[in-house]
Coordinates of C-alpha atoms in Angstrom, one line a residue:
M96 CA 20.1 -0.1 -40.6
K97 CA 18.9 -3.7 -39.5
K98 CA 21.3 -3.5 -36.7
F99 CA 19.9 -0.1 -35.5
L100 CA 16.2 -1.4 -35.8
H101 CA 17.2 -4.6 -33.7
V102 CA 18.5 -2.2 -30.9
L103 CA 15.5 0.0 -31.3
W104 CA 13.1 -3.0 -30.6
C105 CA 15.3 -4.3 -27.7
S106 CA 15.0 -0.9 -26.0
L107 CA 11.4 -0.7 -26.4
F108 CA 10.9 -4.3 -24.9
I109 CA 13.1 -3.3 -21.9
L110 CA 11.3 0.1 -21.3
L111 CA 7.7 -1.6 -21.5
A112 CA 8.7 -4.5 -19.3
T113 CA 10.3 -2.4 -16.6
G114 CA 7.4 0.0 -16.7
Q115 CA 5.1 -2.8 -15.3
L116 CA 7.2 -3.8 -12.3
H117 CA 7.6 -0.7 -10.2
A118 CA 5.3 1.6 -8.2
Q119 CA 3.2 4.3 -9.8
Y120 CA 3.6 8.0 -10.1
S121 CA 1.1 10.1 -8.3
E122 CA -1.1 10.7 -11.4
N123 CA -1.2 10.7 -15.1
G124 CA -0.6 13.9 -16.9
W125 CA 0.4 15.8 -19.8
L126 CA 3.9 17.3 -20.1
L127 CA 4.8 20.6 -21.9
G128 CA 8.3 21.4 -22.3
G129 CA 10.6 24.2 -23.8
G130 CA 14.3 25.3 -23.8
F131 CA 17.5 25.2 -25.7
N132 CA 19.2 22.4 -27.6
F133 CA 23.0 21.9 -28.2
I134 CA 24.2 19.7 -31.0
D135 CA 27.7 17.9 -31.3
D136 CA 27.9 16.8 -34.8
S137 CA 31.8 16.8 -34.9
G138 CA 32.3 13.1 -35.5
T139 CA 34.6 12.6 -32.5
G140 CA 32.4 9.9 -31.0
G141 CA 32.2 11.9 -27.7
S142 CA 36.0 11.9 -27.1
E143 CA 35.8 15.7 -27.1
A144 CA 32.3 16.1 -25.5
F145 CA 33.2 19.4 -23.8
N146 CA 34.9 21.2 -26.6
F147 CA 32.0 23.7 -26.8
S148 CA 33.7 26.3 -29.1
D149 CA 34.7 23.9 -31.9
N150 CA 32.2 21.1 -31.6
W151 CA 28.8 22.4 -30.4
S152 CA 26.2 24.3 -32.3
S153 CA 23.4 26.2 -30.8
V154 CA 21.3 29.3 -31.0
A155 CA 20.5 32.2 -28.6
F156 CA 16.8 31.7 -28.2
P157 CA 14.6 28.9 -27.0
S158 CA 14.7 26.2 -29.8
R159 CA 13.3 22.9 -28.5
F160 CA 9.6 22.3 -27.6
S161 CA 7.9 19.2 -26.5
L162 CA 4.5 17.6 -25.8
G163 CA 4.2 14.4 -23.9
Y164 CA 2.1 12.4 -21.6
L165 CA 3.2 10.8 -18.3
L166 CA 1.5 7.5 -17.1
D167 CA 1.2 6.6 -13.6
N168 CA 3.4 3.5 -13.9
G169 CA 6.3 5.6 -15.1
M170 CA 6.0 5.4 -19.0
I171 CA 6.5 8.6 -20.7
F172 CA 5.6 9.3 -24.5
Q173 CA 6.9 12.5 -26.0
G174 CA 7.1 14.3 -29.2
F175 CA 9.9 16.9 -29.9
A176 CA 10.4 19.7 -32.4
S177 CA 13.8 21.4 -32.4
Y178 CA 15.8 23.8 -34.5
N179 CA 19.5 24.6 -34.6
R180 CA 22.0 26.2 -36.8
Y181 CA 25.4 25.0 -37.8
S182 CA 27.7 27.9 -38.1
E183 CA 30.7 28.1 -40.3
D184 CA 34.1 26.9 -38.7
V185 CA 32.1 24.4 -36.4
M186 CA 33.3 20.8 -36.9
V187 CA 30.8 18.5 -38.7
N188 CA 31.9 14.9 -39.2
G189 CA 35.6 15.9 -38.7
F190 CA 35.6 18.9 -41.1
A191 CA 35.0 22.6 -40.5
Q192 CA 32.1 24.0 -42.2
Q193 CA 32.4 26.6 -44.9
T194 CA 28.8 28.0 -44.6
D195 CA 25.9 28.2 -42.2
W196 CA 23.3 25.4 -42.3
N197 CA 19.9 25.2 -40.7
Y198 CA 19.0 22.0 -38.6
Y199 CA 15.4 20.8 -38.1
A200 CA 14.3 17.7 -36.3
L201 CA 11.1 16.0 -35.3
D202 CA 11.4 13.1 -32.9
G203 CA 9.1 10.7 -31.2
L204 CA 10.2 9.0 -28.1
V205 CA 9.1 6.5 -25.4
G206 CA 10.7 6.5 -22.1
Y207 CA 10.4 5.3 -18.4
G208 CA 11.1 7.4 -15.5
F209 CA 12.8 6.0 -12.3
K210 CA 11.5 8.6 -9.6
N211 CA 9.4 6.1 -7.9
L212 CA 12.4 3.8 -7.2
I213 CA 14.2 6.6 -5.5
D214 CA 11.7 8.7 -3.8
P215 CA 7.9 9.0 -5.1
R216 CA 7.6 12.4 -3.3
G217 CA 11.1 13.5 -4.2
W218 CA 12.5 16.0 -6.6
F219 CA 15.1 13.8 -8.4
D220 CA 13.6 12.2 -11.5
P221 CA 15.9 10.4 -13.9
Y222 CA 14.8 8.7 -17.0
V223 CA 15.7 6.8 -20.2
Q224 CA 14.2 7.0 -23.6
T225 CA 14.3 5.8 -27.0
G226 CA 12.4 6.3 -30.5
M227 CA 12.9 7.5 -34.0
G228 CA 13.4 10.9 -35.6
L229 CA 13.5 12.8 -38.7
K230 CA 16.1 15.5 -39.2
R231 CA 16.7 18.0 -42.1
L232 CA 20.2 19.4 -42.6
A233 CA 21.5 21.2 -45.7
G234 CA 18.3 20.2 -47.5
N235 CA 18.7 16.7 -46.9
N236 CA 16.3 14.4 -45.0
E237 CA 17.3 11.6 -42.8
L238 CA 15.7 9.1 -40.4
T239 CA 17.5 8.5 -37.1
F240 CA 17.4 6.0 -34.4
N241 CA 17.4 7.9 -30.9
L242 CA 18.5 6.6 -27.5
G243 CA 19.4 8.5 -24.4
G244 CA 18.2 9.8 -21.2
G245 CA 18.0 12.8 -18.8
F246 CA 17.0 14.2 -15.5
N247 CA 13.9 16.2 -14.4
F248 CA 14.6 18.3 -11.1
W249 CA 11.2 19.0 -9.9
I250 CA 10.7 22.4 -8.1
N251 CA 7.2 21.6 -7.3
E252 CA 4.6 19.1 -8.4
R253 CA 4.1 21.1 -11.7
F254 CA 7.5 22.6 -12.8
A255 CA 10.7 20.9 -13.3
V256 CA 14.2 21.8 -14.8
N257 CA 15.1 19.4 -17.4
L258 CA 18.7 18.1 -18.6
S259 CA 18.8 15.6 -21.3
T260 CA 21.2 14.0 -23.7
L261 CA 20.2 12.0 -26.8
G262 CA 22.3 10.2 -29.3
K263 CA 21.0 10.0 -32.9
W264 CA 22.3 7.4 -35.4
G265 CA 21.3 8.1 -39.0
L266 CA 19.6 5.2 -40.9
D267 CA 20.2 6.4 -44.4
E268 CA 23.3 6.3 -46.4
G269 CA 26.1 8.4 -45.0
N270 CA 25.1 7.6 -41.3
D271 CA 25.3 11.2 -39.9
N272 CA 25.4 10.3 -36.3
H273 CA 25.4 13.1 -33.6
I274 CA 24.5 14.0 -30.0
Q275 CA 21.8 16.4 -29.1
H276 CA 21.6 17.8 -25.6
G277 CA 18.8 19.8 -24.0
L278 CA 18.3 22.4 -21.3
G279 CA 14.9 23.6 -20.4
V280 CA 11.8 23.4 -18.3
V281 CA 8.9 21.0 -18.0
F282 CA 5.3 22.1 -17.0
K283 CA 2.8 19.6 -16.0
P284 CA -0.7 21.4 -16.2
D285 CA -3.6 20.5 -14.0
F286 CA -6.3 20.6 -16.7
K287 CA -9.0 19.3 -14.4
K288 CA -8.5 22.3 -12.1
L289 CA -8.0 24.6 -15.2
F290 CA -11.5 23.7 -16.7
A291 CA -13.2 23.6 -13.4
G292 CA -12.4 27.2 -12.4
N293 CA -12.1 27.8 -8.8
G294 CA -13.8 24.6 -8.0
G295 CA -17.5 25.5 -8.8
D296 CA -19.6 23.9 -11.6
L297 CA -19.5 25.3 -15.1
K298 CA -22.9 27.0 -15.8
D299 CA -24.4 29.1 -18.6
G300 CA -21.9 27.5 -20.8
A301 CA -23.1 29.3 -23.9
K302 CA -22.1 32.7 -22.2
G303 CA -18.9 31.3 -20.6
I304 CA -20.2 32.5 -17.3
V305 CA -19.2 30.7 -14.1
K306 CA -21.8 31.3 -11.2
K307 CA -20.5 31.0 -7.7
E308 CA -22.8 29.3 -5.3
E309 CA -23.9 31.5 -2.3
T310 CA -22.5 30.6 1.1
P311 CA -23.6 31.6 4.6
Q312 CA -20.2 33.5 4.7
D313 CA -21.2 35.5 1.7
D314 CA -24.5 36.4 3.3
L315 CA -22.7 37.6 6.4
L316 CA -20.3 39.7 4.6
A317 CA -23.0 41.2 2.5
S318 CA -25.3 42.1 5.4
T319 CA -25.3 45.5 7.0
E320 CA -27.2 44.4 10.0
P321 CA -25.3 43.6 13.3
V322 CA -24.5 40.0 13.8
A323 CA -25.4 38.4 17.2
V324 CA -22.4 36.8 18.8
A325 CA -23.0 34.0 21.1
P326 CA -21.7 34.7 24.7
D327 CA -18.9 32.7 26.1
P328 CA -20.1 29.8 28.2
S329 CA -19.8 30.2 32.0
V330 CA -17.7 28.0 34.4
K331 CA -21.0 26.2 35.5
E332 CA -22.1 25.5 32.0
I333 CA -18.7 24.1 31.2
E334 CA -18.7 21.8 34.4
Q335 CA -22.2 20.7 33.4
R336 CA -21.1 19.7 29.9
V337 CA -18.1 17.8 31.5
K338 CA -20.5 16.0 33.9
D339 CA -22.9 15.1 31.1
S340 CA -20.0 13.8 29.0
I341 CA -18.7 11.6 31.8
A342 CA -22.2 10.4 32.6
A343 CA -22.7 9.4 28.9
V344 CA -19.4 7.4 28.9
M345 CA -20.2 5.6 32.2
A346 CA -23.8 4.8 30.9
K347 CA -22.2 3.2 27.7
Q348 CA -19.7 1.3 29.8
R349 CA -22.7 -0.1 32.1
S350 CA -24.3 -1.1 28.8
L351 CA -21.2 -3.0 27.6
D352 CA -20.9 -4.6 31.0
Q353 CA -24.4 -5.8 30.9
K354 CA -23.9 -7.3 27.4
A355 CA -20.7 -9.0 28.6
E356 CA -22.5 -10.5 31.6
I357 CA -25.4 -11.9 29.3
I358 CA -22.9 -13.5 27.0
T359 CA -20.9 -14.9 30.0
Q360 CA -24.1 -16.4 31.5
R361 CA -25.0 -17.8 28.2
L362 CA -21.7 -19.6 27.7
K363 CA -21.7 -20.9 31.2
K364 CA -25.1 -22.4 30.7
D365 CA -24.2 -24.1 27.5
L366 CA -21.0 -25.5 29.1
A367 CA -23.0 -26.8 32.1
G368 CA -25.2 -28.6 29.8
I369 CA -22.4 -30.9 28.4
S370 CA -22.3 -34.3 29.6
R371 CA -19.1 -35.0 31.7
V372 CA -16.7 -37.8 31.8
S373 CA -16.7 -39.9 34.9
F374 CA -13.4 -42.1 34.9
S375 CA -13.5 -45.6 36.4
T376 CA -11.9 -46.2 39.7
N377 CA -8.2 -45.7 39.7
S378 CA -8.1 -45.1 36.0
S379 CA -7.2 -42.2 33.8
Y380 CA -8.1 -43.8 30.6
L381 CA -11.1 -42.9 28.3
E382 CA -13.6 -45.5 27.5
E383 CA -15.8 -45.7 24.3
N384 CA -18.8 -43.9 25.6
D385 CA -16.5 -41.0 26.8
Y386 CA -15.7 -39.9 23.5
E387 CA -19.3 -39.1 22.6
Q388 CA -19.3 -36.8 25.6
L389 CA -16.2 -35.1 24.8
D390 CA -17.4 -34.5 21.2
Q391 CA -20.1 -32.3 22.8
L392 CA -17.3 -30.3 24.4
I393 CA -15.5 -30.0 21.1
A394 CA -18.8 -28.8 19.4
F395 CA -18.8 -26.1 22.2
M396 CA -15.4 -25.0 21.6
N397 CA -15.9 -24.7 17.9
Y398 CA -19.2 -22.8 18.3
Y399 CA -17.5 -20.3 20.6
P400 CA -14.1 -20.0 19.0
S401 CA -12.8 -17.5 21.6
A402 CA -13.8 -19.4 24.6
V403 CA -11.0 -20.5 27.2
I404 CA -11.8 -23.2 29.6
E405 CA -10.3 -25.1 32.5
I406 CA -10.6 -28.9 32.8
R407 CA -10.5 -30.2 36.3
G408 CA -9.8 -33.9 36.8
N409 CA -11.6 -35.0 39.8
V410 CA -11.3 -38.1 42.1
D411 CA -13.5 -39.8 44.8
A412 CA -12.7 -39.5 48.4
R413 CA -10.7 -42.8 48.5
G414 CA -6.9 -43.1 48.3
T415 CA -4.1 -41.0 49.6
E416 CA -3.9 -37.4 48.8
E417 CA -0.6 -37.6 46.9
Y418 CA -2.0 -40.5 44.7
N419 CA -5.2 -38.6 44.1
A420 CA -3.4 -35.4 43.0
W421 CA -1.4 -37.4 40.5
L422 CA -4.4 -39.3 39.2
S423 CA -6.5 -36.1 38.8
V424 CA -3.8 -34.2 36.7
R425 CA -3.5 -37.4 34.5
R426 CA -7.4 -37.4 33.8
A427 CA -7.5 -33.9 33.0
G428 CA -4.5 -34.2 30.7
R429 CA -6.1 -37.3 28.7
I430 CA -9.2 -35.0 27.9
K431 CA -7.0 -32.0 26.9
T432 CA -4.9 -34.3 24.6
Y433 CA -8.1 -35.5 22.9
L434 CA -9.3 -32.0 22.4
T435 CA -6.1 -30.8 20.9
R436 CA -5.8 -33.7 18.6
S437 CA -9.4 -32.9 17.4
G438 CA -8.1 -29.4 16.3
I439 CA -8.8 -27.2 19.4
H440 CA -5.8 -24.9 20.2
P441 CA -3.9 -25.9 23.3
D442 CA -3.8 -22.3 24.6
R443 CA -7.7 -22.5 24.9
I444 CA -7.5 -25.4 27.4
Q445 CA -6.0 -25.4 30.8
A446 CA -5.8 -28.9 32.4
V447 CA -5.7 -29.0 36.2
G448 CA -6.0 -31.7 38.9
S449 CA -8.3 -31.5 41.9
I450 CA -8.2 -33.8 45.0
K451 CA -11.6 -32.7 46.0
N452 CA -14.6 -32.3 43.7
K453 CA -15.7 -28.6 43.9
T454 CA -19.1 -29.2 42.4
E455 CA -22.0 -30.8 44.3
S456 CA -20.5 -34.0 45.3
P457 CA -22.3 -36.2 47.8
C458 CA -18.9 -37.5 49.0
Q459 CA -17.5 -35.0 51.3
D460 CA -15.8 -35.1 54.5
D461 CA -15.3 -38.8 54.4
Q462 CA -19.1 -39.3 54.4
P463 CA -20.1 -43.0 53.4
C464 CA -21.2 -43.1 49.6
S465 CA -22.8 -45.6 47.2
D466 CA -20.8 -46.6 43.9
E467 CA -23.2 -44.2 42.0
E468 CA -22.2 -41.4 44.2
L469 CA -18.5 -42.2 44.0
A470 CA -18.9 -42.2 40.1
K471 CA -20.5 -38.9 40.2
S472 CA -17.6 -37.3 42.4
R473 CA -15.1 -38.6 39.8
Q474 CA -16.9 -36.6 37.0
V475 CA -14.4 -33.8 35.4
E476 CA -15.5 -30.2 35.7
Y477 CA -15.5 -27.8 32.8
V478 CA -15.1 -24.1 34.1
L479 CA -15.3 -21.0 31.8
L480 CA -12.1 -18.8 32.1
D481 CA -12.6 -16.3 29.2
Y482 CA -14.3 -15.8 25.9

């Protein structure tokens, strides 16, 4: 008996643990079942499982009924009541009976269904179950340990055909072990819909009368007056509606364009207000005071996290074109490196060279310039590309 109890607790633990790991059934719900049961108490240990005539006992009417509850995690709790009859000449524990015996059983089972592992919306629903039972045969009562499984074949969301097999091990002296098979149907009622009637509220509960709310359709059906039908719209009316719809879409687009322009101007204004680095002559290295100016640019990029800018490294008018092109690219690259090391994504920065300052530089077309004017022409440019 201790061995069977040990197996029972292990089975319950596996079922409960498995039930917490998988997807959920569509909803909780009660399960009502009924059908036939067949018992193999021949003592052959399943070696003659299909010897129906000698080993199986059954009756010709529905003899098994169940009530259960299905949780949305797949756990099933069920209670069964069954009746059977051992007729004479049927093998019981290896011996042929000499008389008829009535068989009664009450079983409480907990199970787990695997439908969600296969197809939550499908019709195939295998399950396993275990539990305890009490049987009465030949005037003797005996506790049993039960372990088995079965299949529900769902015809729709409410009805299923059920096939099941349950091994039963006796826990009292004598250990009358046997197998009980089931064939029947399972019904999952929708109690919410049942008690709610046709979807209306329950009113006048004491009288049990359900009042249906009146709808405009009911008024039309009950009316004997002719109903005015709106005429079909003319072609001109349809064209006007289309024009109005197009005008509304275009107006909305203009509004969006205006908002985008306002945002763009604001970003350009903020970017223009940032102090710009002016490199020393023939140098692409950043100096101490340059970092303070670049920190302003970093603040701008963080404040507008979707902004994309172009950094143009400028040079003054002196030097060859080839040298100035090389130097301008290095200057823009130095600034991009500092920004990316400070956390700005490199995809938001384009570093390009420019051999001619495209801002308002005083040193154009080889005009003589002072040192201050030359320094101004070496200032980098920040250009807004996108936001």
